[in-house]
XYZ file of C-alpha atoms in Angstrom:
262
model
C 22.764 1.188 10.290
C 22.637 -2.592 9.863
C 19.767 -4.449 8.229
C 18.544 -5.545 11.664
C 18.722 -2.006 13.022
C 16.912 -0.672 9.959
C 14.153 -3.208 10.531
C 13.835 -2.125 14.143
C 13.701 1.519 13.110
C 10.884 0.832 10.661
C 8.952 -0.947 13.413
C 9.602 2.041 15.682
C 8.112 4.288 12.988
C 5.102 1.992 12.786
C 4.617 1.950 16.567
C 4.901 5.732 16.844
C 2.506 6.377 13.969
C 0.061 3.846 15.397
C 0.033 5.654 18.735
C -0.731 8.900 16.907
C -3.534 7.368 14.829
C -5.467 5.032 17.110
C -7.057 7.693 19.371
C -8.865 8.955 16.255
C -10.134 5.590 14.993
C -13.867 5.081 15.536
C -13.973 8.453 17.288
C -15.135 11.958 16.414
C -12.394 13.901 14.650
C -11.734 16.636 12.111
C -12.110 15.745 8.445
C -11.076 17.787 5.424
C -11.636 17.203 1.708
C -8.461 17.613 -0.390
C -10.399 17.429 -3.664
C -10.608 20.585 -5.741
C -12.627 21.691 -8.753
C -15.383 19.091 -8.482
C -12.963 16.129 -8.189
C -14.150 13.049 -6.258
C -14.171 13.198 -2.448
C -10.580 12.899 -1.155
C -10.650 12.887 2.661
C -7.793 13.644 5.028
C -7.995 13.481 8.818
C -6.183 14.872 11.833
C -4.831 11.342 12.292
C -3.116 11.388 8.866
C -1.319 14.604 9.672
C -0.365 13.667 13.228
C 1.157 10.348 12.139
C 3.165 11.827 9.284
C 4.563 14.591 11.508
C 5.824 11.973 13.965
C 7.403 9.790 11.276
C 9.082 12.711 9.510
C 10.619 13.908 12.769
C 12.006 10.460 13.553
C 13.462 10.025 10.045
C 15.121 13.463 10.094
C 16.701 12.695 13.463
C 17.966 9.235 12.458
C 18.824 9.885 8.778
C 19.388 13.611 8.154
C 20.719 12.901 4.647
C 17.714 10.891 3.504
C 14.819 12.237 1.464
C 11.146 11.994 2.386
C 8.020 11.815 0.225
C 4.764 11.844 2.178
C 1.138 12.145 1.207
C 0.287 14.978 3.576
C 3.390 17.209 3.668
C 5.058 16.783 0.294
C 8.706 16.081 -0.483
C 12.169 16.772 0.924
C 15.488 15.994 -0.810
C 14.112 13.676 -3.479
C 17.580 13.684 -5.065
C 18.995 11.799 -2.056
C 20.231 8.234 -2.585
C 17.662 6.942 -0.085
C 14.112 8.295 0.085
C 11.394 7.334 2.583
C 7.904 7.128 1.087
C 5.087 7.521 3.623
C 1.320 7.186 3.610
C 0.138 7.569 7.218
C -3.338 6.202 6.472
C -3.804 4.349 3.210
C -7.529 3.738 3.047
C -8.850 6.913 4.665
C -12.379 6.133 3.466
C -12.245 2.842 5.377
C -10.762 4.657 8.380
C -13.549 7.233 8.596
C -16.099 4.424 8.160
C -14.686 2.497 11.130
C -13.504 -0.403 8.945
C -10.053 -1.903 9.734
C -8.845 -2.335 6.153
C -6.643 0.792 6.253
C -2.957 0.765 7.093
C 0.165 2.864 7.514
C 2.608 2.472 4.622
C 6.347 2.986 5.201
C 8.589 2.425 2.190
C 12.268 3.003 1.501
C 13.658 3.590 -1.994
C 17.313 3.397 -2.941
C 17.615 5.117 -6.272
C 14.603 4.008 -8.276
C 14.206 0.687 -6.451
C 11.832 0.006 -3.561
C 14.097 -1.908 -1.182
C 12.094 -2.127 2.051
C 8.409 -1.959 2.835
C 6.124 -2.121 5.852
C 2.337 -2.041 6.231
C 1.050 -1.586 9.781
C -2.554 -2.112 10.875
C -2.370 -0.991 14.514
C -6.016 -1.653 15.385
C -5.636 -5.324 14.425
C -2.054 -5.485 15.704
C -0.728 -6.689 12.343
C 2.506 -5.729 10.636
C 3.609 -6.878 7.174
C 7.216 -6.380 6.068
C 9.290 -7.231 3.011
C 12.644 -6.561 1.386
C 11.949 -7.942 -2.090
C 13.531 -11.299 -1.193
C 11.368 -12.365 1.724
C 8.249 -11.145 3.503
C 6.815 -11.649 6.989
C 3.699 -10.964 8.992
C 3.655 -10.303 12.732
C 0.421 -10.454 14.698
C -0.927 -11.415 18.110
C -0.522 -15.095 17.213
C 3.161 -14.754 16.281
C 5.297 -14.313 13.185
C 5.101 -16.192 9.908
C 6.727 -16.149 6.501
C 4.484 -14.918 3.694
C 4.161 -16.832 0.436
C 1.838 -15.902 -2.401
C -0.223 -18.813 -3.691
C -0.031 -20.387 -7.134
C -2.950 -19.605 -9.429
C -2.259 -19.702 -13.152
C -5.711 -18.999 -14.610
C -7.946 -15.959 -14.348
C -10.980 -18.220 -14.119
C -9.741 -19.503 -10.744
C -8.529 -16.167 -9.374
C -9.782 -13.963 -6.561
C -9.410 -10.309 -7.623
C -9.368 -7.262 -5.349
C -9.564 -3.559 -6.103
C -10.348 -0.559 -3.933
C -13.256 0.815 -5.984
C -14.240 0.103 -9.613
C -15.326 3.746 -9.944
C -11.681 4.840 -9.654
C -11.010 3.609 -13.205
C -11.464 6.349 -15.797
C -14.508 5.875 -18.011
C -13.691 4.575 -21.459
C -10.738 2.368 -22.322
C -9.297 2.160 -18.798
C -12.592 1.013 -17.287
C -13.161 -1.414 -20.154
C -9.750 -3.019 -19.634
C -10.467 -3.482 -15.940
C -13.884 -4.988 -16.674
C -12.301 -7.466 -19.070
C -10.250 -8.807 -16.159
C -13.091 -8.558 -13.658
C -15.414 -10.550 -15.913
C -12.832 -13.329 -16.296
C -12.109 -14.068 -12.620
C -13.902 -16.298 -10.146
C -14.614 -13.650 -7.486
C -14.067 -9.920 -6.859
C -13.716 -8.013 -3.589
C -13.867 -4.216 -3.239
C -12.774 -1.658 -0.649
C -9.515 -3.310 0.368
C -6.896 -0.564 -0.234
C -3.385 -1.561 0.912
C -4.735 -4.597 2.759
C -5.363 -6.371 -0.541
C -1.665 -6.421 -1.436
C -0.778 -7.870 1.955
C -3.455 -10.543 1.584
C -1.999 -11.330 -1.843
C 1.398 -11.782 -0.185
C -0.245 -13.977 2.449
C -1.785 -16.257 -0.195
C -5.398 -15.203 0.383
C -5.915 -13.119 -2.781
C -4.554 -13.845 -6.253
C -4.753 -10.556 -8.128
C -4.961 -6.817 -7.421
C -5.720 -4.297 -10.190
C -5.837 -0.550 -9.522
C -5.392 2.827 -11.232
C -4.686 6.396 -10.233
C -2.180 5.500 -7.525
C 0.549 7.804 -6.237
C 4.043 6.608 -5.246
C 3.136 6.742 -1.550
C 0.219 4.358 -2.248
C 2.449 1.593 -3.584
C 6.194 1.880 -2.831
C 5.941 0.216 0.596
C 3.901 -2.657 -0.832
C 6.289 -3.607 -3.643
C 8.962 -5.300 -1.436
C 6.200 -7.144 0.441
C 4.560 -8.558 -2.700
C 7.883 -9.399 -4.350
C 9.301 -10.802 -1.112
C 6.378 -13.234 -0.970
C 7.072 -14.413 -4.525
C 4.509 -12.238 -6.280
C 4.831 -9.887 -9.251
C 3.835 -6.220 -9.244
C 4.149 -3.822 -12.200
C 2.363 -1.098 -14.094
C -0.221 -2.185 -16.687
C 2.446 -1.981 -19.399
C 4.784 -4.251 -17.433
C 7.068 -1.454 -16.226
C 8.120 -0.577 -12.658
C 5.356 0.135 -10.168
C 7.290 2.652 -8.058
C 5.719 5.752 -9.622
C 2.170 4.518 -9.109
C -0.463 5.009 -11.795
C -2.068 1.837 -13.158
C -0.918 -1.150 -11.095
C -1.381 -4.913 -11.362
C -0.093 -7.368 -8.758
C -0.370 -11.151 -8.880
C 0.768 -13.982 -6.682
C 1.649 -16.133 -9.697
C 3.732 -14.855 -12.657
C 1.483 -16.792 -15.056
C -1.593 -14.990 -13.712
C 0.208 -11.668 -13.957
C 0.945 -12.333 -17.630
C -2.671 -13.279 -18.308
C -3.929 -10.093 -16.634
C -1.429 -7.932 -18.532
C -2.774 -9.223 -21.842
C -6.237 -7.961 -20.972
C -4.997 -4.698 -19.449
C -3.097 -3.781 -22.583
C 0.461 -4.677 -21.594
């Protein structure tokens, strides 16, 4: 499959998952809590499951030798050269609250490298894509190239994170607060949308913790394709999730790493 055909296939996955999800958005639907043993609320909906089933079926039909890692239905053939990494609804809390800051994440890894990524927000009709070298956004007003903005200093930066309560109490929370206290402004509750806004030049910095691979793999080629930097807090690869920091400017990334313990 050519690069162009692969791009079309990823958009087909996005369209199919969007059709599975949208009937549930701002509607009454089943909701389960995946949390166990007193862990924080971890919702999953019928929409999550329906979308992942559709995407898995399409990938198996088109690429029977590829692996799949999805949030809802686990892993298949993770030793394959190419592995699809899926999160049907990243931002389920936003989804069940009727807020359009959730998205479907579709990533492709070759070996240990995230080579293609797509974030689809079907309610808004927005699709963000990247291959690590370039990034684009398609919406109702057309298509445009994404470029992260230059911002060298924390004091001028706009920071986003999903929820400050997701940082473990103690050293992890203190490191985050040291960054939060240094920036100009902070926004919460943004999930995957924050990384796409970073790529679009609207946000300067994203700091998170406790992520899984399916939360981040699709976003890496988008951020890097727009000229941004995304790593773990110690400066290593972001593909396995965990503690993540993304910045539109390498100088800002370095400044954040110093406070996060990198």
